């Protein structure tokens, strides 16, 4: 398996569909995930990749990413804002749980999201709520934090 660490401390692995971010240095504070590593698109931020990176204040997710894993940013207590690119179609359970400072979330595509409580049991959040940075942040960090998000 092809794997490595970027110059800004992101551990990656080459998966079947593209590059996956698997871990970040706990000392990271402002992270820009590259669109490509070794010429291959970064397509996913895996489960627990940034979990408990308490110093992380900002993250830039490239438009190549389609999936954010479970607990991916959980416990990032200093993270203040995030932009969810239009390319992201799934966000795992508790991906932003415990991000107490996260008050600004921008969904580049706020419509079409569903929150899955269990297989076959999906609710649709109000698109206007996801269009507002503060209510979108609340939805990801508390209101719907425990559930799997999918955009169709």
GROMACS .gro file of C-alpha atoms in nm:
model
  152
    1UNK     CA    1   0.000   0.000   0.000
    2UNK     CA    2   0.127   0.343  -0.097
    3UNK     CA    3   0.122   0.582   0.199
    4UNK     CA    4   0.309   0.876   0.343
    5UNK     CA    5   0.299   1.212   0.517
    6UNK     CA    6   0.265   1.552   0.346
    7UNK     CA    7   0.490   1.845   0.434
    8UNK     CA    8   0.211   1.991   0.651
    9UNK     CA    9   0.176   1.673   0.859
   10UNK     CA   10  -0.117   1.494   0.691
   11UNK     CA   11  -0.084   1.117   0.685
   12UNK     CA   12  -0.235   0.963   0.371
   13UNK     CA   13  -0.293   0.629   0.209
   14UNK     CA   14  -0.367   0.549  -0.154
   15UNK     CA   15  -0.710   0.382  -0.158
   16UNK     CA   16  -0.896   0.223  -0.447
   17UNK     CA   17  -1.077   0.543  -0.550
   18UNK     CA   18  -0.803   0.793  -0.464
   19UNK     CA   19  -0.607   0.932  -0.173
   20UNK     CA   20  -0.748   0.917   0.179
   21UNK     CA   21  -0.640   1.147   0.463
   22UNK     CA   22  -0.600   0.921   0.766
   23UNK     CA   23  -0.437   1.134   1.035
   24UNK     CA   24  -0.309   1.479   1.116
   25UNK     CA   25  -0.038   1.599   1.349
   26UNK     CA   26  -0.189   1.713   1.682
   27UNK     CA   27   0.017   2.031   1.656
   28UNK     CA   28  -0.158   2.141   1.335
   29UNK     CA   29  -0.353   2.467   1.358
   30UNK     CA   30  -0.431   2.590   1.006
   31UNK     CA   31  -0.455   2.302   0.761
   32UNK     CA   32  -0.507   2.310   0.387
   33UNK     CA   33  -0.577   1.963   0.250
   34UNK     CA   34  -0.424   1.939  -0.097
   35UNK     CA   35  -0.652   1.851  -0.389
   36UNK     CA   36  -0.396   1.596  -0.508
   37UNK     CA   37  -0.112   1.396  -0.357
   38UNK     CA   38   0.137   1.245  -0.600
   39UNK     CA   39  -0.098   1.344  -0.884
   40UNK     CA   40  -0.394   1.151  -0.740
   41UNK     CA   41  -0.712   1.322  -0.611
   42UNK     CA   42  -0.772   1.334  -0.235
   43UNK     CA   43  -1.127   1.192  -0.212
   44UNK     CA   44  -1.190   1.124   0.157
   45UNK     CA   45  -1.113   1.231   0.510
   46UNK     CA   46  -1.133   0.904   0.699
   47UNK     CA   47  -1.280   0.826   1.041
   48UNK     CA   48  -1.095   0.996   1.331
   49UNK     CA   49  -0.844   1.168   1.094
   50UNK     CA   50  -0.840   1.498   1.290
   51UNK     CA   51  -1.007   1.370   1.609
   52UNK     CA   52  -0.898   1.563   1.919
   53UNK     CA   53  -0.666   1.801   1.729
   54UNK     CA   54  -0.745   2.068   1.986
   55UNK     CA   55  -0.515   2.327   1.826
   56UNK     CA   56  -0.683   2.307   1.484
   57UNK     CA   57  -0.839   2.647   1.412
   58UNK     CA   58  -0.914   2.621   1.040
   59UNK     CA   59  -0.938   2.356   0.772
   60UNK     CA   60  -0.964   2.394   0.396
   61UNK     CA   61  -1.129   2.093   0.231
   62UNK     CA   62  -1.066   2.068  -0.145
   63UNK     CA   63  -1.341   2.014  -0.400
   64UNK     CA   64  -1.204   1.667  -0.474
   65UNK     CA   65  -1.324   1.533  -0.135
   66UNK     CA   66  -1.655   1.344  -0.146
   67UNK     CA   67  -1.663   1.191   0.202
   68UNK     CA   68  -1.592   1.303   0.559
   69UNK     CA   69  -1.568   1.008   0.798
   70UNK     CA   70  -1.713   0.940   1.143
   71UNK     CA   71  -1.553   1.146   1.422
   72UNK     CA   72  -1.325   1.304   1.156
   73UNK     CA   73  -1.306   1.640   1.338
   74UNK     CA   74  -1.461   1.537   1.670
   75UNK     CA   75  -1.302   1.713   1.967
   76UNK     CA   76  -1.140   1.988   1.759
   77UNK     CA   77  -1.229   2.240   2.027
   78UNK     CA   78  -1.055   2.536   1.859
   79UNK     CA   79  -1.199   2.484   1.509
   80UNK     CA   80  -1.398   2.799   1.427
   81UNK     CA   81  -1.519   2.763   1.071
   82UNK     CA   82  -1.538   2.514   0.788
   83UNK     CA   83  -1.661   2.515   0.430
   84UNK     CA   84  -1.821   2.191   0.311
   85UNK     CA   85  -1.749   2.182  -0.064
   86UNK     CA   86  -2.024   2.095  -0.311
   87UNK     CA   87  -1.835   1.770  -0.387
   88UNK     CA   88  -1.900   1.626  -0.037
   89UNK     CA   89  -2.192   1.383  -0.045
   90UNK     CA   90  -2.152   1.212   0.292
   91UNK     CA   91  -2.059   1.316   0.645
   92UNK     CA   92  -2.015   1.046   0.906
   93UNK     CA   93  -2.170   1.030   1.251
   94UNK     CA   94  -2.025   1.275   1.502
   95UNK     CA   95  -1.786   1.414   1.240
   96UNK     CA   96  -1.789   1.755   1.414
   97UNK     CA   97  -1.903   1.646   1.761
   98UNK     CA   98  -1.745   1.843   2.045
   99UNK     CA   99  -1.627   2.128   1.822
  100UNK     CA  100  -1.728   2.388   2.079
  101UNK     CA  101  -1.581   2.685   1.889
  102UNK     CA  102  -1.733   2.592   1.552
  103UNK     CA  103  -1.982   2.871   1.486
  104UNK     CA  104  -1.953   2.906   1.109
  105UNK     CA  105  -2.028   2.624   0.865
  106UNK     CA  106  -2.081   2.698   0.498
  107UNK     CA  107  -2.240   2.431   0.281
  108UNK     CA  108  -2.154   2.517  -0.080
  109UNK     CA  109  -2.459   2.307  -0.171
  110UNK     CA  110  -2.708   2.327   0.120
  111UNK     CA  111  -2.995   2.149  -0.057
  112UNK     CA  112  -3.046   1.775  -0.094
  113UNK     CA  113  -2.909   1.669   0.245
  114UNK     CA  114  -3.072   1.395   0.448
  115UNK     CA  115  -2.992   1.287   0.802
  116UNK     CA  116  -3.011   0.912   0.859
  117UNK     CA  117  -3.111   0.797   1.204
  118UNK     CA  118  -3.109   0.435   1.091
  119UNK     CA  119  -3.125   0.256   0.755
  120UNK     CA  120  -3.438   0.368   0.574
  121UNK     CA  121  -3.517   0.639   0.832
  122UNK     CA  122  -3.408   0.972   0.684
  123UNK     CA  123  -3.519   1.324   0.766
  124UNK     CA  124  -3.453   1.630   0.552
  125UNK     CA  125  -3.316   1.935   0.735
  126UNK     CA  126  -3.449   2.272   0.632
  127UNK     CA  127  -3.235   2.399   0.344
  128UNK     CA  128  -3.263   2.755   0.475
  129UNK     CA  129  -3.112   2.638   0.807
  130UNK     CA  130  -2.815   2.490   0.623
  131UNK     CA  131  -2.780   2.813   0.424
  132UNK     CA  132  -2.708   3.010   0.743
  133UNK     CA  133  -2.357   2.963   0.883
  134UNK     CA  134  -2.464   2.963   1.250
  135UNK     CA  135  -2.760   2.722   1.220
  136UNK     CA  136  -2.556   2.495   0.992
  137UNK     CA  137  -2.284   2.487   1.259
  138UNK     CA  138  -2.540   2.400   1.524
  139UNK     CA  139  -2.682   2.122   1.306
  140UNK     CA  140  -2.339   1.961   1.257
  141UNK     CA  141  -2.210   2.003   1.613
  142UNK     CA  142  -2.520   1.931   1.820
  143UNK     CA  143  -2.870   1.903   1.670
  144UNK     CA  144  -2.785   1.628   1.418
  145UNK     CA  145  -2.430   1.548   1.531
  146UNK     CA  146  -2.504   1.186   1.617
  147UNK     CA  147  -2.627   1.094   1.272
  148UNK     CA  148  -2.498   1.011   0.926
  149UNK     CA  149  -2.548   1.284   0.665
  150UNK     CA  150  -2.598   1.206   0.297
  151UNK     CA  151  -2.667   1.431   0.001
  152UNK     CA  152  -2.853   1.287  -0.291
   0.00000   0.00000   0.00000
